[in-house]
Short mmCIF file of C-alpha atoms in Angstrom, two decimals:
data_model
loop_
_atom_site.label_atom_id
_atom_site.label_comp_id
_atom_site.label_asym_id
_atom_site.label_seq_id
_atom_site.Cartn_x
_atom_site.Cartn_y
_atom_site.Cartn_z
CA MET A 20 -0.94 34.77 -114.19
CA LYS A 21 2.68 35.44 -115.43
CA VAL A 22 4.83 32.39 -114.94
CA ILE A 23 7.92 33.69 -116.75
CA GLU A 24 8.84 37.40 -116.44
CA ILE A 25 11.48 39.25 -118.21
CA GLU A 26 11.67 42.86 -117.29
CA ASN A 27 14.12 45.37 -119.05
CA ILE A 28 17.05 42.97 -119.03
CA SER A 29 20.42 43.93 -120.77
CA LYS A 30 23.59 41.94 -121.23
CA ASP A 31 26.20 43.85 -123.14
CA TYR A 32 29.08 41.89 -124.62
CA GLY A 33 30.34 45.02 -126.64
CA ASN A 34 30.27 45.53 -130.40
CA HIS A 35 26.49 45.53 -130.27
CA LYS A 36 26.37 41.90 -129.22
CA GLY A 37 24.06 40.84 -126.40
CA VAL A 38 20.46 41.86 -125.40
CA PHE A 39 19.19 45.30 -124.66
CA ASP A 40 16.19 46.26 -122.50
CA VAL A 41 14.37 43.14 -123.31
CA SER A 42 10.92 42.66 -121.72
CA PHE A 43 8.23 40.04 -122.30
CA PHE A 44 6.33 37.36 -120.32
CA VAL A 45 4.76 34.03 -120.64
CA GLU A 46 1.37 33.38 -118.95
CA LYS A 47 0.43 30.12 -117.17
CA GLY A 48 -0.72 27.50 -119.75
CA GLU A 49 0.69 29.57 -122.71
CA VAL A 50 3.09 28.51 -125.49
CA LEU A 51 5.16 31.46 -126.47
CA GLY A 52 7.39 31.36 -129.53
CA PHE A 53 10.70 33.22 -129.30
CA LEU A 54 11.67 34.21 -132.93
CA GLY A 55 14.73 35.91 -134.45
CA PRO A 56 17.73 35.45 -136.71
CA ASN A 57 20.87 33.79 -135.66
CA GLY A 58 22.74 36.01 -133.11
CA ALA A 59 19.67 38.04 -132.27
CA GLY A 60 19.86 37.18 -128.60
CA LYS A 61 17.53 34.34 -128.09
CA THR A 62 19.98 32.01 -126.43
CA THR A 63 21.44 34.88 -124.34
CA THR A 64 17.94 35.52 -122.99
CA ILE A 65 17.27 31.88 -122.32
CA ARG A 66 20.59 31.47 -120.51
CA GLN A 67 19.64 34.35 -118.19
CA LEU A 68 16.28 32.65 -117.58
CA MET A 69 18.23 29.55 -116.56
CA GLY A 70 20.50 31.39 -114.12
CA PHE A 71 23.63 30.65 -116.16
CA ILE A 72 24.51 34.32 -116.68
CA LYS A 73 23.43 37.31 -114.65
CA PRO A 74 21.90 40.38 -116.55
CA ASP A 75 23.72 43.61 -116.30
CA LYS A 76 20.37 45.14 -115.32
CA GLY A 77 16.77 44.26 -115.19
CA SER A 78 15.05 41.17 -113.64
CA VAL A 79 14.18 37.65 -114.75
CA LYS A 80 11.71 35.54 -112.76
CA ILE A 81 10.20 32.10 -113.08
CA ALA A 82 7.27 31.29 -110.81
CA GLY A 83 8.02 34.36 -108.86
CA MET A 84 11.62 33.27 -108.14
CA ASP A 85 14.70 35.24 -109.14
CA CYS A 86 16.36 33.28 -111.89
CA PHE A 87 19.89 34.05 -110.56
CA GLN A 88 19.37 33.89 -106.91
CA GLN A 89 17.18 30.78 -106.97
CA ALA A 90 18.65 29.14 -109.99
CA SER A 91 18.99 25.65 -108.46
CA LYS A 92 15.48 25.51 -107.34
CA ILE A 93 14.12 26.72 -110.70
CA GLN A 94 16.31 24.24 -112.61
CA SER A 95 15.22 21.25 -110.49
CA ASP A 96 11.60 21.92 -111.18
CA LEU A 97 11.56 22.84 -115.00
CA GLY A 98 12.16 21.08 -118.24
CA TYR A 99 15.03 22.61 -120.19
CA LEU A 100 16.35 21.85 -123.70
CA PRO A 101 19.60 23.75 -124.51
CA GLY A 102 20.39 24.86 -127.99
CA GLU A 103 23.66 23.07 -127.69
CA ILE A 104 23.50 19.97 -125.47
CA ALA A 105 26.51 19.04 -123.40
CA PHE A 106 26.74 15.23 -123.71
CA MET A 107 29.04 12.76 -122.11
CA GLU A 108 29.98 11.23 -125.36
CA ASP A 109 31.40 7.86 -123.98
CA MET A 110 28.07 7.16 -122.30
CA LYS A 111 25.20 5.27 -123.98
CA GLY A 112 22.12 7.21 -124.64
CA ASP A 113 19.96 5.31 -122.08
CA GLU A 114 22.74 5.72 -119.44
CA PHE A 115 22.68 9.48 -120.05
CA ILE A 116 18.99 9.65 -119.72
CA HIS A 117 19.01 7.68 -116.44
CA PHE A 118 21.93 9.91 -115.30
CA ILE A 119 19.88 13.10 -115.78
CA ALA A 120 16.84 11.40 -114.23
CA LYS A 121 18.93 10.64 -111.15
CA MET A 122 20.24 14.26 -111.07
CA LYS A 123 16.53 15.43 -110.99
CA GLY A 124 15.53 13.08 -108.25
CA MET A 125 13.29 11.11 -110.55
CA LYS A 126 12.24 7.57 -109.37
CA ASP A 127 9.61 6.83 -112.04
CA PHE A 128 11.10 6.24 -115.51
CA LEU A 129 7.91 5.36 -117.30
CA ARG A 130 7.46 8.79 -118.89
CA ALA A 131 11.00 8.63 -120.36
CA GLU A 132 10.21 5.23 -121.88
CA GLU A 133 6.99 6.60 -123.28
CA LEU A 134 8.86 9.41 -125.07
CA MET A 135 11.51 7.16 -126.36
CA ASN A 136 8.84 4.98 -127.95
CA PHE A 137 7.09 8.06 -129.27
CA PHE A 138 10.22 9.35 -130.92
CA GLU A 139 11.31 5.90 -132.10
CA LEU A 140 14.57 6.28 -130.26
CA ASP A 141 16.77 3.40 -129.58
CA ALA A 142 19.16 4.98 -126.90
CA LYS A 143 21.29 1.84 -126.38
CA GLY A 144 24.30 3.03 -128.48
CA LYS A 145 27.24 5.17 -127.56
CA ILE A 146 26.38 8.82 -127.81
CA LYS A 147 29.42 9.74 -129.74
CA LYS A 148 28.36 7.46 -132.59
CA MET A 149 24.80 8.90 -132.77
CA SER A 150 23.62 11.31 -135.43
CA LYS A 151 22.58 14.94 -134.64
CA GLY A 152 18.88 13.93 -134.83
CA MET A 153 19.28 10.92 -132.31
CA LYS A 154 21.21 13.30 -129.93
CA GLN A 155 18.39 15.89 -130.29
CA LYS A 156 15.79 13.21 -129.46
CA ILE A 157 17.81 12.34 -126.28
CA GLY A 158 17.64 16.02 -125.26
CA ILE A 159 13.96 16.18 -125.89
CA VAL A 160 13.34 13.12 -123.66
CA CYS A 161 15.52 14.67 -120.87
CA ALA A 162 13.57 17.93 -121.08
CA PHE A 163 9.97 16.33 -121.04
CA MET A 164 10.46 13.14 -118.88
CA GLN A 165 9.94 14.91 -115.55
CA ASP A 166 6.53 16.05 -116.71
CA SER A 167 7.31 19.66 -115.52
CA ASP A 168 4.75 22.40 -115.58
CA ILE A 169 7.25 24.87 -117.08
CA LEU A 170 9.43 24.11 -120.23
CA ILE A 171 12.12 26.27 -121.85
CA LEU A 172 13.26 24.97 -125.12
CA ASP A 173 16.00 26.42 -127.34
CA GLU A 174 15.61 25.37 -130.98
CA PRO A 175 13.98 22.00 -129.95
CA THR A 176 13.65 20.50 -133.44
CA SER A 177 17.28 21.18 -134.67
CA GLY A 178 18.56 18.11 -136.46
CA LEU A 179 15.22 16.39 -136.55
CA ASP A 180 13.80 15.12 -139.89
CA PRO A 181 10.27 16.38 -141.07
CA LEU A 182 8.59 13.27 -139.60
CA MET A 183 10.13 13.80 -136.11
CA GLN A 184 9.40 17.50 -136.33
CA ASN A 185 5.65 16.68 -136.78
CA LYS A 186 5.99 14.35 -133.84
CA PHE A 187 7.42 17.18 -131.78
CA VAL A 188 4.48 19.50 -132.65
CA GLU A 189 2.18 16.67 -131.57
CA LEU A 190 4.08 16.52 -128.31
CA ILE A 191 3.79 20.24 -127.72
CA LEU A 192 0.03 20.31 -128.41
CA SER A 193 -0.41 17.58 -126.01
CA GLU A 194 1.58 19.33 -123.29
CA LYS A 195 -0.34 22.55 -124.04
CA LYS A 196 -3.70 20.63 -123.34
CA LYS A 197 -2.31 19.69 -119.98
CA GLY A 198 -1.80 23.42 -119.18
CA LYS A 199 1.96 23.51 -119.41
CA THR A 200 3.70 26.79 -119.77
CA ILE A 201 6.15 26.72 -122.61
CA LEU A 202 8.80 29.18 -123.98
CA MET A 203 10.26 27.88 -127.32
CA SER A 204 12.77 29.45 -129.58
CA SER A 205 12.61 28.35 -133.10
CA HIS A 206 13.51 29.10 -136.71
CA ILE A 207 10.77 26.95 -138.09
CA PHE A 208 7.79 29.29 -138.60
CA GLU A 209 5.27 26.58 -139.32
CA GLU A 210 6.15 24.96 -135.99
CA ILE A 211 5.51 28.32 -134.22
CA GLU A 212 2.22 28.83 -136.13
CA LYS A 213 0.90 25.33 -135.17
CA THR A 214 1.75 25.37 -131.44
CA CYS A 215 2.10 28.95 -130.10
CA ASP A 216 -0.35 31.37 -128.73
CA ARG A 217 1.94 34.38 -129.13
CA ALA A 218 5.39 35.15 -130.66
CA ALA A 219 8.07 37.51 -129.35
CA ILE A 220 10.28 38.67 -132.07
CA ILE A 221 13.82 39.72 -131.33
CA ARG A 222 16.39 41.45 -133.63
CA ASP A 223 19.90 42.85 -132.84
CA GLY A 224 19.24 42.12 -129.14
CA CYS A 225 15.99 44.03 -128.93
CA ILE A 226 12.31 42.93 -128.88
CA VAL A 227 10.73 44.53 -132.01
CA SER A 228 7.22 43.00 -131.46
CA VAL A 229 5.23 40.62 -129.44
CA GLU A 230 2.14 39.43 -131.37
CA ARG A 231 -0.73 37.04 -131.06
CA ILE A 232 -0.51 34.23 -133.54
CA GLU A 233 -4.28 34.44 -134.35
CA LYS A 234 -3.79 38.12 -135.20
CA LEU A 235 -0.81 37.42 -137.37
CA LYS A 236 -2.88 34.79 -139.27
CA GLN A 237 -5.49 37.39 -139.91
CA GLN A 238 -2.90 39.73 -141.36
CA LYS A 239 -1.49 37.13 -143.81
CA GLN A 240 -2.16 38.23 -147.42
CA LYS A 241 -3.71 36.05 -150.09
CA LYS A 242 -3.06 36.32 -153.76
CA LEU A 243 -6.00 35.42 -156.11
CA ILE A 244 -5.14 34.77 -159.67
CA MET A 245 -8.26 34.62 -161.75
CA SER A 246 -8.48 33.69 -165.44
CA PHE A 247 -11.62 34.89 -167.00
CA GLN A 248 -13.35 33.48 -170.16
CA LYS A 249 -13.33 36.93 -171.69
CA GLU A 250 -11.14 39.99 -171.35
CA GLU A 251 -14.13 42.24 -171.15
CA GLU A 252 -15.45 40.31 -168.10
CA ALA A 253 -11.92 40.62 -166.52
CA LYS A 254 -12.06 44.35 -167.12
CA ALA A 255 -15.56 44.54 -165.66
CA PHE A 256 -14.49 42.67 -162.54
CA GLU A 257 -11.39 44.96 -162.18
CA ASP A 258 -13.66 48.05 -162.38
CA SER A 259 -16.21 46.76 -159.86
CA VAL A 260 -13.25 46.01 -157.38
CA LEU A 261 -11.70 49.48 -157.92
CA LEU A 262 -15.14 51.13 -157.48
CA LYS A 263 -15.44 49.49 -154.11
CA GLN A 264 -11.75 49.95 -153.20
CA LYS A 265 -12.54 52.37 -150.41
CA GLU A 266 -14.73 49.88 -148.64
CA ILE A 267 -12.43 46.88 -149.33
CA SER A 268 -9.29 47.71 -147.21
CA LYS A 269 -5.79 46.63 -147.91
CA THR A 270 -6.37 45.52 -151.53
CA ARG A 271 -4.12 45.64 -154.61
CA ILE A 272 -5.39 44.61 -158.03
CA HIS A 273 -3.62 44.11 -161.38
CA ARG A 274 -4.96 42.82 -164.72
CA GLU A 275 -3.19 41.56 -167.74
CA GLY A 276 -5.63 40.82 -170.59
CA SER A 277 -8.14 38.23 -169.17
CA VAL A 278 -6.15 37.41 -165.98
CA VAL A 279 -6.63 39.38 -162.83
CA THR A 280 -4.49 39.24 -159.80
CA VAL A 281 -5.85 40.49 -156.43
CA HIS A 282 -3.82 40.86 -153.18
CA VAL A 283 -6.25 40.55 -150.31
CA THR A 284 -5.73 40.91 -146.56
CA GLY A 285 -8.57 39.80 -144.42
CA ASN A 286 -12.01 38.46 -145.45
CA MET A 287 -12.33 37.26 -149.14
CA ASP A 288 -16.16 37.08 -149.01
CA GLU A 289 -16.53 40.30 -151.16
CA TYR A 290 -14.37 38.75 -153.95
CA ILE A 291 -15.95 35.46 -153.94
CA LYS A 292 -19.37 37.15 -154.42
CA LYS A 293 -18.02 39.15 -157.29
CA MET A 294 -16.35 36.17 -158.97
CA SER A 295 -19.68 34.30 -158.95
CA LEU A 296 -21.10 36.81 -161.48
CA TYR A 297 -18.58 35.69 -164.05
CA GLU A 298 -17.32 32.51 -165.79
CA ILE A 299 -13.93 31.79 -164.41
CA LYS A 300 -11.63 29.40 -166.29
CA ASP A 301 -9.10 28.95 -163.55
CA LEU A 302 -8.38 30.20 -160.07
CA GLU A 303 -5.21 30.06 -158.04
CA ILE A 304 -4.94 31.13 -154.42
CA HIS A 305 -1.57 31.77 -152.74
CA THR A 306 -1.48 32.37 -149.08
CA GLN A 307 1.34 34.24 -147.53
CA THR A 308 3.34 32.21 -145.00
CA LEU A 309 4.07 33.27 -141.49
CA GLU A 310 7.77 33.34 -142.34
CA GLU A 311 6.97 35.97 -145.12
CA LEU A 312 4.92 38.05 -142.81
CA PHE A 313 7.72 38.08 -140.17
CA LEU A 314 10.42 39.13 -142.68
CA HIS A 315 9.66 42.87 -142.23
CA PHE A 316 10.34 42.42 -138.47
CA TYR A 317 13.71 40.91 -139.18
CA GLY A 318 14.80 43.26 -141.82
CA GLY A 319 12.72 46.47 -141.82
CA ALA A 320 11.50 47.21 -138.33
CA GLY A 321 13.44 49.72 -136.13
CA LYS A 322 14.81 48.77 -132.70
#
């Protein structure tokens, strides 16, 4: 069941700024990562989902409701974390959280207190004196405290230190287990890899790919650097791999003396079996990161 539906939306600001013919969806209980460089159109898309701006064409729906026509109903029922949070700077943090809770008609504040404890947030001080990280924690509390079934998060870990980023990943995985539907834009690829089922990749206002994270993991390349005891053994290993090259797909091999480097995509079983026939002095394995895998979408893919 599709909970968030974006169909052929365009919002043209001129000079190639905006989004153009964007389509993707988020299914019930799915976490979808929304990836792209700065200025690619992530926030413009999210603002249309929130009903803040109307698309020039196309349609945006959440839970079957039109995001512009029924914006107030949608906004009252979902958790939203904007990329730039508009705070009332003279308020104290806890006052602001209570203010948002009242706006949402919340009577139970227990969840908000749990979240503040989880993120080690002391919200008693004035917001204007808080760091970027503390302000971001307040935004996260406001987005999650209603325990909404649908969450839209724009760069949710911006300003958080690595420890709090890990805490946020824990929170997303916990919400995922509860069956929440989450759309999350992020620049942190490790965060997307740990939490998301699929990723929609946007560049220059256009969707260039929508991929399953598991499929992308399988496409990640590994580099094996093997130091053999003898150069002739390295040469024999190289020859055996070259001989089987047609059967072992997506493989590159290079040898310098007794050191052999193999670039592998997919299963490494064949190489492990071959290595076991020789005396290996040293073995290094480098796995391509999800960020490296995505770079060709950012820089090399067509619109």
